[in-house]
Coordinates of C-alpha atoms and ligand atoms in Angstrom, one line a residue:
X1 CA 25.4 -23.7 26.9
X2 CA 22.9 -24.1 28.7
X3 CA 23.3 -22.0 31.8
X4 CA 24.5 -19.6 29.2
X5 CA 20.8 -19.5 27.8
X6 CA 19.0 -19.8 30.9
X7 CA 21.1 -16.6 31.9
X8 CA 20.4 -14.9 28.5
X9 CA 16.2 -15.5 29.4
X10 CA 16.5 -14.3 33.0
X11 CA 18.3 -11.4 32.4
X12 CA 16.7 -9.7 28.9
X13 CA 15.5 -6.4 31.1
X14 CA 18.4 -5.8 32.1
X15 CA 20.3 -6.2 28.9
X16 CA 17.7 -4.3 27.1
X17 CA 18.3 -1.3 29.8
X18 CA 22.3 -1.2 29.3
X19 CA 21.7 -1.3 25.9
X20 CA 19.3 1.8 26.0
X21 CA 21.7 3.9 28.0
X22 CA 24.6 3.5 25.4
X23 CA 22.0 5.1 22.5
X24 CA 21.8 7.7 25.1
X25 CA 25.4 8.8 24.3
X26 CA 24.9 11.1 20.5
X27 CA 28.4 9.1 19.9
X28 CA 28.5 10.9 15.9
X29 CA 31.6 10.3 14.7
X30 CA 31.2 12.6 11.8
X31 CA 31.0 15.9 13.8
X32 CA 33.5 17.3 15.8
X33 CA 30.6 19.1 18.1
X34 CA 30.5 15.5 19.7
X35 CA 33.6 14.7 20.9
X36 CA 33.0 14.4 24.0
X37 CA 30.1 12.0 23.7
X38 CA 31.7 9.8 21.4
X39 CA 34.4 9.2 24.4
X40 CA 31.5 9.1 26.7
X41 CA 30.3 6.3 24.4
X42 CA 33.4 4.9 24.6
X43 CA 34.0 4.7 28.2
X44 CA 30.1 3.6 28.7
X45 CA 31.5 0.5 26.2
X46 CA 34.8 -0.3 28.3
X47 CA 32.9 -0.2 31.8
X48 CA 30.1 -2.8 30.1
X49 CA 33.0 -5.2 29.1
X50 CA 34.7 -4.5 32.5
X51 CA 30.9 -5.7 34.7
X52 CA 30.3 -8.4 32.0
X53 CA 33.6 -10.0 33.1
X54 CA 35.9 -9.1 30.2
X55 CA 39.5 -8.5 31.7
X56 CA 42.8 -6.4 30.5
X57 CA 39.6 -3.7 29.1
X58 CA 41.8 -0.5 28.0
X59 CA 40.9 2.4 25.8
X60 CA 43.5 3.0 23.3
X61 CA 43.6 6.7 21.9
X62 CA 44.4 7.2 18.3
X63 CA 44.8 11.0 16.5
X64 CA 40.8 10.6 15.9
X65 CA 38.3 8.7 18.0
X66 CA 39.5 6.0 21.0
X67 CA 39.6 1.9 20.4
X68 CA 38.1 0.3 23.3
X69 CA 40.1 -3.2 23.7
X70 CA 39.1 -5.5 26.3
X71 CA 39.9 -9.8 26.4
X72 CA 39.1 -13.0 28.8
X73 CA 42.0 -15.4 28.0
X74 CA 40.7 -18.8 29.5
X75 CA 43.5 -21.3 28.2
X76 CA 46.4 -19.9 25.6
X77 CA 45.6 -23.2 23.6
X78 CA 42.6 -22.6 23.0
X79 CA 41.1 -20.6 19.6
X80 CA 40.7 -17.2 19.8
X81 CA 37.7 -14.9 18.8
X82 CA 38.2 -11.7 18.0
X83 CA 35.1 -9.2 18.1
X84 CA 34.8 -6.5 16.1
X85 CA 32.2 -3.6 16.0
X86 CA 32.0 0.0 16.2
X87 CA 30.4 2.0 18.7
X88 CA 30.0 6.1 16.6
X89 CA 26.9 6.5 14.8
X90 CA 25.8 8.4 11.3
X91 CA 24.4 12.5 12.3
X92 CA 20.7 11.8 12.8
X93 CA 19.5 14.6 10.2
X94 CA 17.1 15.6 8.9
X95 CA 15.6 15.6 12.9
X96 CA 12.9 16.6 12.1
X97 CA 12.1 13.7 10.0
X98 CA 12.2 11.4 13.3
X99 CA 9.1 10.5 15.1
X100 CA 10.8 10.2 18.4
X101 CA 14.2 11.9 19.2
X102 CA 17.1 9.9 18.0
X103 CA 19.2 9.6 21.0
X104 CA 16.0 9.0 23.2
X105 CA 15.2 5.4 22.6
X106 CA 11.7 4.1 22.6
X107 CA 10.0 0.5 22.2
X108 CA 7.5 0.7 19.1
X109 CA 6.1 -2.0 17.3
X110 CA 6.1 -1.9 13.8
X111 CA 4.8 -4.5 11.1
X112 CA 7.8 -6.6 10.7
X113 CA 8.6 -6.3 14.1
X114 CA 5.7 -7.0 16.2
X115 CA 7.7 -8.6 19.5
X116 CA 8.8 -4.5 19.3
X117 CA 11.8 -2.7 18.0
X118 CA 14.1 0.2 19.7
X119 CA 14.2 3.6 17.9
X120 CA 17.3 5.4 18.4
X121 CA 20.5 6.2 16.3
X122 CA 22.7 3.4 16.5
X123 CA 20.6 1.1 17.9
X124 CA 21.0 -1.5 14.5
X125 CA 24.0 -0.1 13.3
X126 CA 26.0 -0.7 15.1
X127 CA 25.6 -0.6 19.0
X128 CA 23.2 -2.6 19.2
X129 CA 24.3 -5.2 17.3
X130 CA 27.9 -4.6 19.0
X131 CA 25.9 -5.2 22.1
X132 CA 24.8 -8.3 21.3
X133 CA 28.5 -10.2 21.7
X134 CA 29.2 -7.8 25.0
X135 CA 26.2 -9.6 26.5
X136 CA 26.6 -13.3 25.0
X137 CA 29.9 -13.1 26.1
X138 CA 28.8 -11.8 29.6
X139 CA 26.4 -14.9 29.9
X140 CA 29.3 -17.4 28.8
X141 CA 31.5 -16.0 31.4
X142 CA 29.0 -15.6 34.0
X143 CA 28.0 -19.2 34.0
X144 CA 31.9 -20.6 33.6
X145 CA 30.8 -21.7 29.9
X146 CA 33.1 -19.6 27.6
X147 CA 34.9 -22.6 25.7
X148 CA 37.7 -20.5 24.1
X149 CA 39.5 -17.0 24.5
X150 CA 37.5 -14.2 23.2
X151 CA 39.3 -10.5 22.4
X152 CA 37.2 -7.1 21.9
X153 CA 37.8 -4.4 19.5
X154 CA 35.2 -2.0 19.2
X155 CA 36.3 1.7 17.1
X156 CA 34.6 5.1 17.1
X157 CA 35.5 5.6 13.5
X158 CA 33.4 3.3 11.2
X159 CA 31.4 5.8 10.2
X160 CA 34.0 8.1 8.6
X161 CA 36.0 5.4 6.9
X162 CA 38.0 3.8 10.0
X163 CA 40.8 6.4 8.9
X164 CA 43.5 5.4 12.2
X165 CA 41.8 1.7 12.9
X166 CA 44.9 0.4 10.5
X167 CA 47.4 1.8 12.2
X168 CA 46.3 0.7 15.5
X169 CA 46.1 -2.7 13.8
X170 CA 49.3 -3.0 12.0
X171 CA 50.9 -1.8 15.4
X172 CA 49.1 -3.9 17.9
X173 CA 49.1 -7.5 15.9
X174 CA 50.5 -9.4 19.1
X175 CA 47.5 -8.0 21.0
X176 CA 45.4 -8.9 18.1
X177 CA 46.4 -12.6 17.9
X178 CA 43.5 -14.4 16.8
X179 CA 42.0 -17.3 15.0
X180 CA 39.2 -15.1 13.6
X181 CA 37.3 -12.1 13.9
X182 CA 33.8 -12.0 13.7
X183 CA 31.1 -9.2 13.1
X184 CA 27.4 -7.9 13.8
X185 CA 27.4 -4.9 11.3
X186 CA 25.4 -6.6 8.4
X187 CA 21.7 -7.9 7.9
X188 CA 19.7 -10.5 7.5
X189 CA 17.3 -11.4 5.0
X190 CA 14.5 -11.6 7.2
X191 CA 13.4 -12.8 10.8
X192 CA 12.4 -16.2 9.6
X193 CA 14.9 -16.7 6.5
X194 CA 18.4 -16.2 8.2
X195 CA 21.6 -15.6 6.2
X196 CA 25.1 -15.3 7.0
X197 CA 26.8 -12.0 5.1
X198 CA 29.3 -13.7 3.0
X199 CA 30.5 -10.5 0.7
X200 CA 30.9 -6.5 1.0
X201 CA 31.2 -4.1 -1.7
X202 CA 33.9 -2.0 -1.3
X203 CA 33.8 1.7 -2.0
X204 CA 35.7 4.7 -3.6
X205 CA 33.8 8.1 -2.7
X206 CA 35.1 11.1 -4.6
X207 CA 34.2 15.1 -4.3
X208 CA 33.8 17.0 -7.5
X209 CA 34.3 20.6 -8.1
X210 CA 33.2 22.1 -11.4
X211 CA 34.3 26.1 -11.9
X212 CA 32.9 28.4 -14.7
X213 CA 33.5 32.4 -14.1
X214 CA 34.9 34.1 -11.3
X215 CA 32.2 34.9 -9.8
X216 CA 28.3 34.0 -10.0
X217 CA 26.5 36.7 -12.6
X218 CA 23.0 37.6 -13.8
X219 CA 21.8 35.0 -15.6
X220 CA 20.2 37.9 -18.2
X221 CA 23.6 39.6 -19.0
X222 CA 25.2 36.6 -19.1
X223 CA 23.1 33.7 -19.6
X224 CA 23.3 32.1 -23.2
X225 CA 27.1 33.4 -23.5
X226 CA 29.3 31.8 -20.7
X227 CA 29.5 28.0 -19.9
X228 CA 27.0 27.3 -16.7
X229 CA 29.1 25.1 -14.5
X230 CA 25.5 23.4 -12.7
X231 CA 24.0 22.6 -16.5
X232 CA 27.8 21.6 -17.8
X233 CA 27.6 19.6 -14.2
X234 CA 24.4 18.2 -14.5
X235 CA 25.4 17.1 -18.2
X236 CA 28.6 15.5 -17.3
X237 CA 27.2 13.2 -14.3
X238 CA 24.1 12.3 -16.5
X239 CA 26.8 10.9 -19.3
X240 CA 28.3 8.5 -16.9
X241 CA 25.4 5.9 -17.4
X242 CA 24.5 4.8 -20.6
X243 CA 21.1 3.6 -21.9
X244 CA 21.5 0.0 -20.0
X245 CA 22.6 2.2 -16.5
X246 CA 26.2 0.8 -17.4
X247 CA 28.7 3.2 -15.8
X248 CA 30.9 5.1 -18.9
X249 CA 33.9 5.5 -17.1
X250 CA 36.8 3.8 -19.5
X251 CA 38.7 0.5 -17.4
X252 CA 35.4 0.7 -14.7
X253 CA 34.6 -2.7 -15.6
X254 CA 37.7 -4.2 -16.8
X255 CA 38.7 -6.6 -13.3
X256 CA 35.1 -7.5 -12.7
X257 CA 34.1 -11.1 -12.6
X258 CA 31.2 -12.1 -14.1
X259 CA 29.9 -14.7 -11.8
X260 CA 28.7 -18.0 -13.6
X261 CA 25.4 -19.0 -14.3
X262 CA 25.3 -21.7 -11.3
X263 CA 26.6 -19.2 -8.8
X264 CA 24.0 -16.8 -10.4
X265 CA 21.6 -19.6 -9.6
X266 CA 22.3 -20.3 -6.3
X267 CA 21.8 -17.1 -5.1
X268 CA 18.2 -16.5 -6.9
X269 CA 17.1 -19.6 -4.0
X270 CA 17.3 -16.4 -1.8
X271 CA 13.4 -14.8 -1.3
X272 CA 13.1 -11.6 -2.9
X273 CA 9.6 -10.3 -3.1
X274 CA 9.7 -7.2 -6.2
X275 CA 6.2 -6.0 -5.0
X276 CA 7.5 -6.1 -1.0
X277 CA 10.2 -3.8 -2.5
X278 CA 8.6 -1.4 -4.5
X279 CA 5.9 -1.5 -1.9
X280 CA 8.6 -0.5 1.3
X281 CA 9.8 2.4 -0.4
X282 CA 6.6 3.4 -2.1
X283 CA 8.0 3.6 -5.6
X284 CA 6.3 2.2 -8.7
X285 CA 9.7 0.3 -10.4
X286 CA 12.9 -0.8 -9.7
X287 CA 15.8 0.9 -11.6
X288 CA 19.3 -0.4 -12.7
X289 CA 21.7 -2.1 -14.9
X290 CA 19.9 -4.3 -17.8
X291 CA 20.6 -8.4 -17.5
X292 CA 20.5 -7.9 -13.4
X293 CA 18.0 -9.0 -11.2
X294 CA 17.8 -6.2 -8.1
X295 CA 19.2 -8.6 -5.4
X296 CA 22.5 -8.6 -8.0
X297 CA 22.1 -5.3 -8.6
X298 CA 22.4 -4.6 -5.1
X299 CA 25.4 -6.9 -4.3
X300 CA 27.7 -8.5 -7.0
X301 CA 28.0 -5.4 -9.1
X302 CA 29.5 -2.2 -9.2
X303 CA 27.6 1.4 -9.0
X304 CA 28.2 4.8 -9.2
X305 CA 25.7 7.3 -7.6
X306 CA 25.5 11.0 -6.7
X307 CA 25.2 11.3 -3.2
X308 CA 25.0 15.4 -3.1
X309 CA 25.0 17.9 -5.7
X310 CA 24.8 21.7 -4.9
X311 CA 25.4 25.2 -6.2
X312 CA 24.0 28.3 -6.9
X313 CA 20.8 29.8 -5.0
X314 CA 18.6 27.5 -3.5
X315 CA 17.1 29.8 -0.7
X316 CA 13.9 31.2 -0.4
X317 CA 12.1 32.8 -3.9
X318 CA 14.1 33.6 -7.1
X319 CA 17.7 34.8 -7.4
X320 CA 18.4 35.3 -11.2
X321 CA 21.9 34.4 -11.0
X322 CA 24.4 32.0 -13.3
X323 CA 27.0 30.2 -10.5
X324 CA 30.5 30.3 -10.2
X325 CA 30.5 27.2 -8.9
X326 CA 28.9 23.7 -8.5
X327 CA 29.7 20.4 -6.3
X328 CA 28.6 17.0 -6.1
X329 CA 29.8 13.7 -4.0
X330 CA 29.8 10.9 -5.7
X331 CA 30.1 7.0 -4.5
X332 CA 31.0 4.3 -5.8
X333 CA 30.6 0.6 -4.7
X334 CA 32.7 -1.9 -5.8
X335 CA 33.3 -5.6 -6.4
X336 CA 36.2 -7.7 -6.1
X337 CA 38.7 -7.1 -7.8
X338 CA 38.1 -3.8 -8.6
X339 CA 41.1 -1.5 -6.2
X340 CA 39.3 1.5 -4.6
X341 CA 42.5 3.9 -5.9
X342 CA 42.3 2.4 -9.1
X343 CA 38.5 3.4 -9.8
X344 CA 39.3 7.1 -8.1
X345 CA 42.1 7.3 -10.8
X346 CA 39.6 6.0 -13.6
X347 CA 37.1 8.7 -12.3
X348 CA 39.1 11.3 -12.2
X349 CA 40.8 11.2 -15.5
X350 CA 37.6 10.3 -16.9
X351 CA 35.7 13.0 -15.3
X352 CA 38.3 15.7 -15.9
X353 CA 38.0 14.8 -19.6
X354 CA 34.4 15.3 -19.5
X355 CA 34.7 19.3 -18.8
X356 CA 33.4 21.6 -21.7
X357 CA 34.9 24.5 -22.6
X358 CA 35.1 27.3 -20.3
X359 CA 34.9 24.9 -17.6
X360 CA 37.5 23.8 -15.2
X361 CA 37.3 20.6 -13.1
X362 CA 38.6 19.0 -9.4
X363 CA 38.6 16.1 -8.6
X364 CA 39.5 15.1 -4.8
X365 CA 39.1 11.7 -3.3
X366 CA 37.7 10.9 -0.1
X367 CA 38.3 7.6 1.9
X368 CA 37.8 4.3 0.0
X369 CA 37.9 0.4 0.3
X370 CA 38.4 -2.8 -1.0
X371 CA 35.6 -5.6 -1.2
X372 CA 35.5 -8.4 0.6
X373 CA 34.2 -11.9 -0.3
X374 CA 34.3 -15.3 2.8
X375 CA 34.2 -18.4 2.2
X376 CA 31.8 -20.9 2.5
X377 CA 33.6 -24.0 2.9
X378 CA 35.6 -22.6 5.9
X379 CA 35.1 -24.1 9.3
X380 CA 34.2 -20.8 10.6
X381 CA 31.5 -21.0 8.7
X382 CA 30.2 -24.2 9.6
X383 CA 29.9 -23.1 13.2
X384 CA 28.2 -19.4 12.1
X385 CA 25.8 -21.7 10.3
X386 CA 25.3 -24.4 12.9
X387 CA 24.4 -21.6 15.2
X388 CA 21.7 -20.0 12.7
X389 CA 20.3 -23.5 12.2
X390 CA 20.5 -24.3 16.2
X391 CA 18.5 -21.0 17.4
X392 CA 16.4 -20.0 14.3
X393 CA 15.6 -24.1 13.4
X394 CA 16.8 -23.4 9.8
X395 CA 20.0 -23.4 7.9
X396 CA 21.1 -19.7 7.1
X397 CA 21.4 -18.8 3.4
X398 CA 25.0 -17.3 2.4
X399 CA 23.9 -14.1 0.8
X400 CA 26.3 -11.1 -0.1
X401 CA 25.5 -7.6 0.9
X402 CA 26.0 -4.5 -0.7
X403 CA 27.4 -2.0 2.4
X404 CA 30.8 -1.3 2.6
X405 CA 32.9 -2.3 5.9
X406 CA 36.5 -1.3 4.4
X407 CA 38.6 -2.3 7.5
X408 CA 37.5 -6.3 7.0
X409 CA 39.9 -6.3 3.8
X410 CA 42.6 -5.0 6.2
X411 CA 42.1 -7.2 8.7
X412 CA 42.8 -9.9 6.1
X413 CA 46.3 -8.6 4.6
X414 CA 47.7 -7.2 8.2
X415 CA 46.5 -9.7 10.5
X416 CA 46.1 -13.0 8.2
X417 CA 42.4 -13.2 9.5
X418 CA 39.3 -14.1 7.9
X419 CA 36.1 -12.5 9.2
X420 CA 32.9 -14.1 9.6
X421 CA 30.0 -11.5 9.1
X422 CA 27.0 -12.8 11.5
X423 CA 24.6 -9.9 10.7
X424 CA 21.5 -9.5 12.8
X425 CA 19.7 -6.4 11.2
X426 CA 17.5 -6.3 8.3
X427 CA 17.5 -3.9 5.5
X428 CA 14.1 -2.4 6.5
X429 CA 15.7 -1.2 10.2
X430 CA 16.8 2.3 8.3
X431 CA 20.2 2.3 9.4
X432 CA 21.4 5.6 8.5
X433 CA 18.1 7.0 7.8
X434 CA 15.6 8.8 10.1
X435 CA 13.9 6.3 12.8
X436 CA 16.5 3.8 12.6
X437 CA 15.3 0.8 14.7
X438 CA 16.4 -2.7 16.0
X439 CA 13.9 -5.0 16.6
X440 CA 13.9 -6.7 20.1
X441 CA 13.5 -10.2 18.4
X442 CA 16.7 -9.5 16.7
X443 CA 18.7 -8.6 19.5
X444 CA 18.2 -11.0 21.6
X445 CA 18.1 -14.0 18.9
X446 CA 21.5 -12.6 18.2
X447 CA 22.9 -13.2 22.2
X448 CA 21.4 -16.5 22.1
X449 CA 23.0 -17.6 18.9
X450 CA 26.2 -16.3 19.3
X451 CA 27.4 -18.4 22.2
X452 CA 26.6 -21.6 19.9
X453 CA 29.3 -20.1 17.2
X454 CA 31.6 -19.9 19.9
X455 CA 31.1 -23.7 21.4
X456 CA 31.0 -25.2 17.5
X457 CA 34.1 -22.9 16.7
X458 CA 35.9 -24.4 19.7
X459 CA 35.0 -27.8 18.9
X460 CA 35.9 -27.5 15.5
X461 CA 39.1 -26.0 15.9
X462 CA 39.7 -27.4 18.9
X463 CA 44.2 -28.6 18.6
Ligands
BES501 N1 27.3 -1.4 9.0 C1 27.5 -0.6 7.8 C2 27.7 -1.4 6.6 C3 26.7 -2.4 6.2 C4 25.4 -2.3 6.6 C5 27.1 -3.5 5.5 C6 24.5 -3.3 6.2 C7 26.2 -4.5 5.1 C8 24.9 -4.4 5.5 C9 28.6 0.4 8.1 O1 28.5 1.1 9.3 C10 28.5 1.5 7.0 O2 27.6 2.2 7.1 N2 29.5 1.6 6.1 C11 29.6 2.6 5.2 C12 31.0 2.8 4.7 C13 31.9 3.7 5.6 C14 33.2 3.9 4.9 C15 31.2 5.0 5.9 C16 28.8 2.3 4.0 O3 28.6 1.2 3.6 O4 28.3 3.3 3.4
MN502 MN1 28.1 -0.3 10.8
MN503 MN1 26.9 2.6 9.1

């Protein structure tokens, strides 16, 4: 590999340039204003793979966004890599909360990221992380030292819940032939502690609808003698945690597994500063379920938070008025083996049963799904962790996260694949969040140590 890396050196402006003209491309998924820049996104991502050296690079529509595909088959014996990442991005509201525009990157340097770290939308989650394997690959190919086939599938849909990526899958499997599938779109624990993402919650996000009278009164004629749907609201989401923030939903907690008291061990080795915390997101305590520490809090149990809530007036001044209506989005993250449809139905029920009098309820589910846990012991592992150890000089720490990637548990149960999750971010990047950033170390630590997975996979696997 070592043309590889003397490639990967020499060329670091001009991957750092290709990478700044794809967070160029407002590729949100979410709103339909953007189409056209989230095929522009796509077609930026197919012509990289095409100059890189990938071959057979196609872009495969679907009834939402495009799948970009794109492979270099060196030996049909050999193991096969299948890359996954996604190349649509969160809206980048509130704007005005961004120090720089969010689809015009710029190099800052921060605290934790002193070598310098691009601002834009996207540019940890997930493009440039996505990058990453487009250029490591590039450097492999370029210098006639890719040891095995490697496949590319990079969506547009991540961000809204990869809604047609399993029908493409489930019809395209001999395409998909693989040995594994790996994929940057997780984080790291820090720049000098790596880790290797070896869990993800999964997710069920419902939409509740709460309806008192027909139509919003004064609060003086009425108030005091109709059920107000925003207090009867605000009353029945506070009564789903209890006093120790467990979740009151009946059955929410029935299929989880408490982990034992070695496993619970083995992941306290992991550094967690509580002070570092607090002190990042300038709050004075921590806050969740009793008997968890946060890092378990945040990873190996199950949540359920209000993401939006609204009704009523909220402009400018008073408006003495009782509302017809009230809303709130709710999510909720699971752990295995706790089925996304399930929980919804839990909820639901629940919820409905909740509703005073005079108040009616609707409950509609959005997308959802399932968690994922890897293993440790796999040989796929062994390579992602020989390539940590060979680039960062220590062994990574297995650590599982708490985001949600549903389409990795589908990968599983329609193509038979595991996924190894070789995350490059870290949780203070803001992925989703105003001046979301990628720091330069990262990105190209990540194209360095990704051809080693490939060469110890190879070796490994190697019939
Ligand atoms: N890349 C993230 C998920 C992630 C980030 C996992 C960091 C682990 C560490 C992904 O793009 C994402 O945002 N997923 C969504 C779910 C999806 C259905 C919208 C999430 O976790 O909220
Ligand atoms: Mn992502
Ligand atoms: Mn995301």
């Amino acid at each position: 590999m070592q043309n590889t890396q003397n490639y990967i050196q020499k060329n670091k402006d001009k991957f750092l340039n290709e990478l700044i003209d794809l967070l160029k491309i407002p590729s949100i998924s979410a709103d339909k204003a953007y189409i056209t820049d989230v095929q522009n996104a796509a077609e930026s991502v197919a012509q990289n793979l095409k100059n890189s050296g990938v071959e057979n690079v196609q872009i495969f529509p679907t009834k939402g966004h495009a799948i970009v595909y794109g492979e270099k088959i060196i030996d049909a014996n050999l193991p096969t890599v299948l890359v996954y990442g996604h190349y649509d991005v969160q809206p980048a509201d509130p704007i005005e909360l961004w120090t720089n525009p969010a689809f015009e990157p710029i190099i800052k340097v921060t605290e934790i990221h002193p070598e310098g770290a691009i601002f834009a939308r996207g540019s940890c989650d997930d493009k440039g992380q996505m990058f990453m394997h487009v250029k490591a690959v590039e450097a492999m190919i370029q210098n006639n030292e890719l040891p095995c086939n490697v496949k590319f599938m990079i969506e547009g849909e991540e961000e809204v819940g990869s809604v047609n990526l399993g029908t493409f899958i489930s019809e395209s499997k001999e395409l998909l032939k693989a040995d594994i599938i790996l994929v940057s779109d997780t984080g790291m624990l820090s720049n000098d502690t790596p880790s290797i993402t070896t869990g993800l919650r999964g997710l069920s996000y419902v939409e509740v609808e709460v309806t008192g009278p027909n139509r919003d009164l004064h609060s003086g004629l009425y108030g005091g003698c109709v059920a107000n749907p925003i207090n009867a609201l605000t009353k029945m989401i506070a009564s789903l945690h209890d006093e120790n923030n467990h979740i009151t939903v009946p059955g929410f907690y029935d299929k989880v597994q408490e982990l034992s008291d070695n496993e619970r061990n083995e992941m306290a080795k992991a550094p967690f500063s509580h002070e570092n915390y607090c002190k990042a997101l300038n709050i004075t305590n921590v806050s969740g379920e009793t008997g968890y520490s946060t890092p378990e809090r945040g990873s190996i149990r199950p949540t359920l938070d209000v993401n939006g809530i609204w009704g009523g007036y909220t402009g400018e001044g008073a408006k003495t008025v009782i509302a017809s209506k009230a809303y709130a989005k709710i999510s909720m993250r699971l752990v295995p083996h706790q089925m996304p449809d399930e929980i919804t139905e839990l909820f639901q029920k629940h919820f409905e049963s909740l509703a005073p009098d005079g108040i009616k309820v609707v409950v509609t589910p959005h997308h959802g799904g399932e968690p994922v846990v890897t293993p440790i012991d796999s040989l796929a592992y062994q390579a992602a962790s020989f390539a940590y150890e060979t680039t960062f000089g220590k062994k990574p720490i297995p650590v599982r996260s708490g985001g949600s990637i549903p389409i990795i548990a589908l990968f599983e149960q329609i193509l038979g694949l595991k996924t190894i999750m070789m995350g490059f971010g870290l949780d203070s990047d803001a992925i989703h969040s105003p001046n979301e950033h990628f720091g330069l170390f990262n990105f190209y630590k990540g194209i360095e140590t990704i051809p080693y997975f490939y060469s110890e996979f190879t070796k490994l696997t190697k019939k």
